[in-house]
Amino acid sequence: MNDLEKAKLLIENKNNSLVDISRKYDIPVQTLRNLRHDPSKMKKASWERVHLLAQIYDEQLAEKK
C-alpha cells in the first residue's frame, strides 16, 4: 500500500478525531475536514502532508498489534 492510500484510509476513518490529529501534528483542522469531505483532493496535497498522514496511519497500525 502506498502513502496516498494510507493517508486516505486514515482520513476516511470516522473513528479518527480530526481535532486530535490537528493538535498533535500541527495540521489545520479545516484542511483535514476538506480532505475527509473530498478525498480526491489528497492527490493535489503536498507530498509532505500525505507522507505525514501515512506515517500516522502506520503508527496507529503498530499500536493495534
Tab-separated table of N, CA and C in Angstrom:
chain	number	residue	atom	x	y	z
A	1	MET	N	0.852	-1.166	0.000
A	1	MET	CA	0.000	0.000	0.000
A	1	MET	C	0.906	1.240	0.000
A	2	ASN	N	0.594	2.205	-0.856
A	2	ASN	CA	1.433	3.402	-0.927
A	2	ASN	C	0.950	4.483	0.056
A	3	ASP	N	1.717	5.560	0.156
A	3	ASP	CA	1.417	6.612	1.123
A	3	ASP	C	0.062	7.269	0.869
A	4	LEU	N	-0.297	7.469	-0.379
A	4	LEU	CA	-1.566	8.106	-0.710
A	4	LEU	C	-2.740	7.253	-0.215
A	5	GLU	N	-2.671	5.962	-0.417
A	5	GLU	CA	-3.733	5.063	0.034
A	5	GLU	C	-3.834	5.038	1.554
A	6	LYS	N	-2.693	5.031	2.222
A	6	LYS	CA	-2.682	5.037	3.692
A	6	LYS	C	-3.288	6.335	4.229
A	7	ALA	N	-2.907	7.457	3.624
A	7	ALA	CA	-3.425	8.750	4.061
A	7	ALA	C	-4.938	8.813	3.873
A	8	LYS	N	-5.427	8.300	2.747
A	8	LYS	CA	-6.872	8.294	2.503
A	8	LYS	C	-7.599	7.445	3.538
A	9	LEU	N	-7.060	6.274	3.855
A	9	LEU	CA	-7.695	5.411	4.855
A	9	LEU	C	-7.740	6.090	6.217
A	10	LEU	N	-6.669	6.772	6.583
A	10	LEU	CA	-6.626	7.473	7.861
A	10	LEU	C	-7.697	8.555	7.913
A	11	ILE	N	-7.786	9.366	6.882
A	11	ILE	CA	-8.721	10.486	6.850
A	11	ILE	C	-10.167	10.003	6.776
A	12	GLU	N	-10.422	8.965	5.999
A	12	GLU	CA	-11.790	8.487	5.808
A	12	GLU	C	-12.339	7.759	7.026
A	13	ASN	N	-11.466	7.275	7.906
A	13	ASN	CA	-11.899	6.541	9.094
A	13	ASN	C	-12.502	7.526	10.100
A	14	LYS	N	-13.804	7.428	10.306
A	14	LYS	CA	-14.518	8.359	11.195
A	14	LYS	C	-14.136	8.165	12.672
A	15	ASN	N	-13.458	7.071	13.001
A	15	ASN	CA	-13.012	6.852	14.381
A	15	ASN	C	-11.815	7.722	14.733
A	16	ASN	N	-11.160	8.273	13.721
A	16	ASN	CA	-10.015	9.155	13.959
A	16	ASN	C	-10.514	10.577	14.147
A	17	SER	N	-10.169	11.171	15.262
A	17	SER	CA	-10.571	12.546	15.546
A	17	SER	C	-9.675	13.514	14.773
A	18	LEU	N	-10.293	14.309	13.927
A	18	LEU	CA	-9.522	15.279	13.149
A	18	LEU	C	-8.918	16.342	14.057
A	19	VAL	N	-9.617	16.674	15.111
A	19	VAL	CA	-9.101	17.677	16.055
A	19	VAL	C	-7.847	17.147	16.749
A	20	ASP	N	-7.870	15.891	17.158
A	20	ASP	CA	-6.696	15.306	17.807
A	20	ASP	C	-5.506	15.245	16.855
A	21	ILE	N	-5.751	14.832	15.626
A	21	ILE	CA	-4.676	14.779	14.624
A	21	ILE	C	-4.132	16.179	14.392
A	22	SER	N	-5.028	17.151	14.299
A	22	SER	CA	-4.620	18.534	14.072
A	22	SER	C	-3.717	19.047	15.192
A	23	ARG	N	-4.117	18.795	16.416
A	23	ARG	CA	-3.330	19.282	17.564
A	23	ARG	C	-1.975	18.590	17.663
A	24	LYS	N	-1.981	17.297	17.466
A	24	LYS	CA	-0.751	16.533	17.652
A	24	LYS	C	0.268	16.770	16.538
A	25	TYR	N	-0.212	16.967	15.307
A	25	TYR	CA	0.698	17.045	14.159
A	25	TYR	C	0.704	18.407	13.470
A	26	ASP	N	0.031	19.390	14.059
A	26	ASP	CA	0.043	20.763	13.551
A	26	ASP	C	-0.441	20.853	12.094
A	27	ILE	N	-1.567	20.208	11.835
A	27	ILE	CA	-2.227	20.295	10.532
A	27	ILE	C	-3.548	21.004	10.785
A	28	PRO	N	-3.876	22.040	10.022
A	28	PRO	CA	-5.143	22.743	10.260
A	28	PRO	C	-6.353	21.805	10.182
A	29	VAL	N	-7.269	21.976	11.118
A	29	VAL	CA	-8.467	21.128	11.160
A	29	VAL	C	-9.257	21.269	9.859
A	30	GLN	N	-9.343	22.472	9.355
A	30	GLN	CA	-10.120	22.684	8.128
A	30	GLN	C	-9.528	21.911	6.955
A	31	THR	N	-8.225	21.813	6.900
A	31	THR	CA	-7.575	21.024	5.855
A	31	THR	C	-7.989	19.564	5.971
A	32	LEU	N	-7.973	19.044	7.180
A	32	LEU	CA	-8.363	17.653	7.402
A	32	LEU	C	-9.836	17.439	7.062
A	33	ARG	N	-10.678	18.395	7.420
A	33	ARG	CA	-12.106	18.288	7.077
A	33	ARG	C	-12.311	18.293	5.573
A	34	ASN	N	-11.590	19.160	4.891
A	34	ASN	CA	-11.703	19.219	3.434
A	34	ASN	C	-11.291	17.890	2.799
A	35	LEU	N	-10.230	17.303	3.308
A	35	LEU	CA	-9.766	16.025	2.769
A	35	LEU	C	-10.753	14.905	3.081
A	36	ARG	N	-11.377	14.951	4.252
A	36	ARG	CA	-12.369	13.929	4.589
A	36	ARG	C	-13.610	14.076	3.708
A	37	HIS	N	-13.998	15.314	3.457
A	37	HIS	CA	-15.180	15.565	2.633
A	37	HIS	C	-14.945	15.172	1.179
A	38	ASP	N	-13.740	15.422	0.683
A	38	ASP	CA	-13.417	15.124	-0.712
A	38	ASP	C	-12.014	14.519	-0.789
A	39	PRO	N	-11.904	13.197	-0.564
A	39	PRO	CA	-10.583	12.548	-0.544
A	39	PRO	C	-9.798	12.676	-1.857
A	40	SER	N	-10.459	13.008	-2.946
A	40	SER	CA	-9.723	13.171	-4.205
A	40	SER	C	-8.771	14.369	-4.137
A	41	LYS	N	-9.014	15.294	-3.219
A	41	LYS	CA	-8.112	16.440	-3.038
A	41	LYS	C	-6.744	16.006	-2.530
A	42	MET	N	-6.687	14.788	-2.008
A	42	MET	CA	-5.421	14.267	-1.498
A	42	MET	C	-4.379	14.204	-2.618
A	43	LYS	N	-4.826	13.990	-3.846
A	43	LYS	CA	-3.890	13.911	-4.975
A	43	LYS	C	-3.176	15.235	-5.210
A	44	LYS	N	-3.814	16.335	-4.808
A	44	LYS	CA	-3.224	17.657	-5.014
A	44	LYS	C	-2.509	18.187	-3.780
A	45	ALA	N	-2.620	17.467	-2.677
A	45	ALA	CA	-1.966	17.891	-1.436
A	45	ALA	C	-0.448	17.712	-1.566
A	46	SER	N	0.285	18.415	-0.727
A	46	SER	CA	1.741	18.299	-0.780
A	46	SER	C	2.170	16.898	-0.372
A	47	TRP	N	3.278	16.461	-0.937
A	47	TRP	CA	3.785	15.130	-0.624
A	47	TRP	C	4.103	15.031	0.858
A	48	GLU	N	4.617	16.099	1.435
A	48	GLU	CA	4.990	16.082	2.849
A	48	GLU	C	3.776	15.823	3.737
A	49	ARG	N	2.651	16.451	3.400
A	49	ARG	CA	1.440	16.268	4.197
A	49	ARG	C	0.917	14.842	4.031
A	50	VAL	N	0.892	14.343	2.802
A	50	VAL	CA	0.428	12.979	2.541
A	50	VAL	C	1.329	11.980	3.257
A	51	HIS	N	2.628	12.211	3.198
A	51	HIS	CA	3.584	11.315	3.854
A	51	HIS	C	3.372	11.316	5.371
A	52	LEU	N	3.139	12.486	5.953
A	52	LEU	CA	2.882	12.592	7.393
A	52	LEU	C	1.618	11.815	7.768
A	53	LEU	N	0.555	11.972	6.991
A	53	LEU	CA	-0.685	11.244	7.267
A	53	LEU	C	-0.466	9.736	7.150
A	54	ALA	N	0.341	9.320	6.189
A	54	ALA	CA	0.652	7.899	6.026
A	54	ALA	C	1.432	7.383	7.238
A	55	GLN	N	2.343	8.193	7.766
A	55	GLN	CA	3.092	7.794	8.959
A	55	GLN	C	2.168	7.658	10.164
A	56	ILE	N	1.198	8.546	10.280
A	56	ILE	CA	0.222	8.465	11.369
A	56	ILE	C	-0.554	7.159	11.250
A	57	TYR	N	-0.947	6.820	10.032
A	57	TYR	CA	-1.661	5.560	9.777
A	57	TYR	C	-0.806	4.376	10.228
A	58	ASP	N	0.477	4.396	9.859
A	58	ASP	CA	1.382	3.312	10.249
A	58	ASP	C	1.519	3.217	11.773
A	59	GLU	N	1.598	4.359	12.448
A	59	GLU	CA	1.701	4.377	13.917
A	59	GLU	C	0.458	3.751	14.550
A	60	GLN	N	-0.697	4.073	14.007
A	60	GLN	CA	-1.942	3.516	14.548
A	60	GLN	C	-1.987	2.001	14.345
A	61	LEU	N	-1.506	1.546	13.205
A	61	LEU	CA	-1.462	0.101	12.948
A	61	LEU	C	-0.528	-0.588	13.932
A	62	ALA	N	0.624	0.032	14.196
A	62	ALA	CA	1.600	-0.535	15.121
A	62	ALA	C	1.023	-0.626	16.535
A	63	GLU	N	0.217	0.375	16.923
A	63	GLU	CA	-0.382	0.376	18.250
A	63	GLU	C	-1.401	-0.740	18.418
A	64	LYS	N	-2.075	-1.099	17.331
A	64	LYS	CA	-3.109	-2.142	17.400
A	64	LYS	C	-2.513	-3.528	17.557
A	65	LYS	N	-1.267	-3.715	17.129
A	65	LYS	CA	-0.636	-5.039	17.182
A	65	LYS	C	-0.108	-5.355	18.541
